[in-house]
Amino acid sequence: MSLTVDTAAAPAAGEAILRRQRTRESAARTYARSFPIVPVRANGMTVEGADGRRYLDCLAGAGTLALGHNHPVVLEAIRRTLDSGAPLHLLDLATAEKDDFTTTLLASLPAAVADRSRVHFCGPAGTDAVEAALKLMQTATGRRGALAFTGAYHGMTAGALAVTGNVGVKAPLPSGGEVTRLPYPHAYRCPFGVGAKGAELSATYVERLLDDPSGGVVPPAAMILEVVQGEGGVVPAPDGWLREMRRITAERGIPLIVDEVQSGVGRTGAMWAVEHSGIVPDAMVLSKAIGGSLPLAVVVYREEYDGWRPGAHAGTFRGNTLAMAAGAATLRYVAANGLAERAALLGTRIIDRLNGLKERLPVIGDVRGRGLMLGVELVDPSGEPDSCGAHPADPQLAVRVRAACLQRGLIVELGGRHDAVLRLLPPLTITDEQVEAVLDRLADAIEASA
Ligand SMILES: Cc1ncc(COP(=O)(O)O)c(C=O)c1O
């Protein structure tokens, strides 16, 4: 039996790999079900399958690949590190690569966040950084509970799952902690049934609830939120609402954790999504793109919270040298090449085009997002509209559109309530021609499936 991997797998070999995956891997696998392809090569936004077909990748590792697949700058950083003989795995020991990564990361953050901050390197997943941030604030405040929002996604480990909103993945498990669920503003699926005005109501509700001695909320260790909810269906919070959350938490001594695992590194049209509103959180949770396509996760927090003891949040894989090198190279490239600004520009252009399409195709209920974190909610226009005029979500149509996209060489995943939101998370390096190709294929797929 050959122990080498045939990366130039022929179509038949690809079929065999898929068959073996179906029989050997877990029933909990996800993307593998949506995209039955065997990628053998990838470059930029293009992925080539074992069947020789090429796809434009609007999933990009669930938003991880800011520079797309195998960007030369990332490959060069990895090769240079490999050739240098640097140790590849080092727990949390000091290395030149980690030192450079930390310097680059802090330089990329808003000055008010980076000043007098500390960085904790976590196990290399966003969910572990969420656990660390919650634990940090529990330690600092001596309190236990957390405030979290409807539609939130923070990961799959116990604490992160407790603050996540998705009932489908939470329900079968014991609760990971005491969490007060608060309404996240969502103009299209407004929790108050009043549309965009709901953001103001949300802020009022949060403030009054926290001040109500009979409101049932024991003073919490932290509030955690996303600036743009990703898995929750691409829901950007209004800047004014975010500033209200900052004010409300600051006035009540509640640390604010902002989860930028998905929204960071230029994705929303600013290097960090907090920059749009100017809020300064007490902690930021970062992962995905900061590792330049390799696993890495950190919490950056204000130094006055740094009262936990050595080993309070440990993890074997905190010192991935290659991820530090690839991540630093990515952060530098995004900043030097104005990719956040380009994401803002392209995001506006894509939203305009999709809104044009919405006028023609009533199955498009809503188009929303910020920068290159975009969502298209598909609805059943024959269904009864709610008080905001939104028709029921159409998850079956969304599944058909996803498949039709794949047939047309476009990888687009679903998310949001009922999995009815098409999510566009292309690399920030997407070219103008690729934007046109994505929109053409998407429009064609929706039209053909509706
Ligand atoms: C906002 C946010 N937080 C946390 C996570 C969890 O990250 P990971 O899947 O690396 O554990 C995700 C993953 O999609 C996310 O989008």
GROMACS .gro file of N, CA and C and ligand atoms in nm, residues 31 62 124-128 130 153-156 226 228 230-231 259-263 285 287-288 423, ligand 1:
model
   91
   31TYR      N    1  -1.921   2.083   0.594
   31TYR     CA    2  -1.894   2.135   0.458
   31TYR      C    3  -1.875   2.020   0.360
   62ALA      N    4  -1.419   2.937   0.559
   62ALA     CA    5  -1.511   3.008   0.651
   62ALA      C    6  -1.451   3.143   0.692
  124PRO      N    7  -0.533   2.659   1.916
  124PRO     CA    8  -0.545   2.730   1.788
  124PRO      C    9  -0.685   2.730   1.727
  125ALA      N   10  -0.787   2.762   1.802
  125ALA     CA   11  -0.922   2.770   1.745
  125ALA      C   12  -0.994   2.888   1.810
  126GLY      N   13  -1.084   2.947   1.732
  126GLY     CA   14  -1.159   3.060   1.786
  126GLY      C   15  -1.231   3.023   1.915
  127THR      N   16  -1.286   2.903   1.918
  127THR     CA   17  -1.365   2.863   2.035
  127THR      C   18  -1.280   2.863   2.162
  128ASP      N   19  -1.152   2.827   2.150
  128ASP     CA   20  -1.067   2.824   2.269
  128ASP      C   21  -1.037   2.967   2.317
  130VAL      N   22  -1.243   3.212   2.284
  130VAL     CA   23  -1.366   3.256   2.351
  130VAL      C   24  -1.368   3.202   2.495
  153TYR      N   25  -2.273   3.344   1.728
  153TYR     CA   26  -2.197   3.219   1.715
  153TYR      C   27  -2.057   3.243   1.771
  154HIS      N   28  -2.020   3.162   1.870
  154HIS     CA   29  -1.889   3.181   1.932
  154HIS      C   30  -1.807   3.053   1.938
  155GLY      N   31  -1.859   2.941   1.889
  155GLY     CA   32  -1.779   2.819   1.888
  155GLY      C   33  -1.851   2.703   1.950
  156MET      N   34  -1.780   2.591   1.955
  156MET     CA   35  -1.844   2.463   1.988
  156MET      C   36  -1.800   2.402   2.120
  226GLU      N   37  -2.060   3.994   1.861
  226GLU     CA   38  -1.993   4.009   1.731
  226GLU      C   39  -2.037   4.142   1.671
  228VAL      N   40  -2.029   4.206   1.343
  228VAL     CA   41  -2.115   4.154   1.235
  228VAL      C   42  -2.132   4.006   1.266
  230GLY      N   43  -2.170   3.647   1.185
  230GLY     CA   44  -2.141   3.572   1.063
  230GLY      C   45  -2.230   3.451   1.048
  231GLU      N   46  -2.206   3.351   1.133
  231GLU     CA   47  -2.284   3.227   1.124
  231GLU      C   48  -2.432   3.254   1.150
  259ASP      N   49  -1.595   3.956   1.981
  259ASP     CA   50  -1.548   3.839   1.910
  259ASP      C   51  -1.527   3.877   1.763
  260GLU      N   52  -1.399   3.894   1.727
  260GLU     CA   53  -1.365   3.930   1.588
  260GLU      C   54  -1.300   3.812   1.517
  261VAL      N   55  -1.337   3.692   1.558
  261VAL     CA   56  -1.280   3.573   1.495
  261VAL      C   57  -1.305   3.575   1.344
  262GLN      N   58  -1.425   3.614   1.304
  262GLN     CA   59  -1.459   3.610   1.162
  262GLN      C   60  -1.449   3.749   1.096
  263SER      N   61  -1.472   3.854   1.173
  263SER     CA   62  -1.484   3.988   1.114
  263SER      C   63  -1.350   4.059   1.103
  285VAL      N   64  -1.134   3.884   2.081
  285VAL     CA   65  -1.104   3.743   2.053
  285VAL      C   66  -1.074   3.734   1.903
  287SER      N   67  -0.902   3.503   1.567
  287SER     CA   68  -0.853   3.375   1.515
  287SER      C   69  -0.868   3.379   1.362
  288LYS      N   70  -0.898   3.268   1.301
  288LYS     CA   71  -0.914   3.255   1.155
  288LYS      C   72  -0.800   3.326   1.080
  423ARG      N   73  -2.400   3.290   0.198
  423ARG     CA   74  -2.294   3.372   0.258
  423ARG      C   75  -2.177   3.390   0.162
  451LIG     C1   76  -1.751   3.484   1.544
  451LIG     C2   77  -1.693   3.348   1.567
  451LIG     N1   78  -1.646   3.317   1.688
  451LIG     C3   79  -1.593   3.197   1.714
  451LIG     C4   80  -1.586   3.100   1.616
  451LIG     C5   81  -1.528   2.966   1.648
  451LIG     O1   82  -1.406   2.950   1.584
  451LIG     P1   83  -1.349   2.804   1.559
  451LIG     O2   84  -1.438   2.738   1.461
  451LIG     O3   85  -1.210   2.826   1.506
  451LIG     O4   86  -1.348   2.736   1.691
  451LIG     C6   87  -1.634   3.127   1.489
  451LIG     C7   88  -1.631   3.027   1.382
  451LIG     O5   89  -1.688   3.039   1.277
  451LIG     C8   90  -1.690   3.255   1.463
  451LIG     O6   91  -1.740   3.287   1.343
   0.00000   0.00000   0.00000
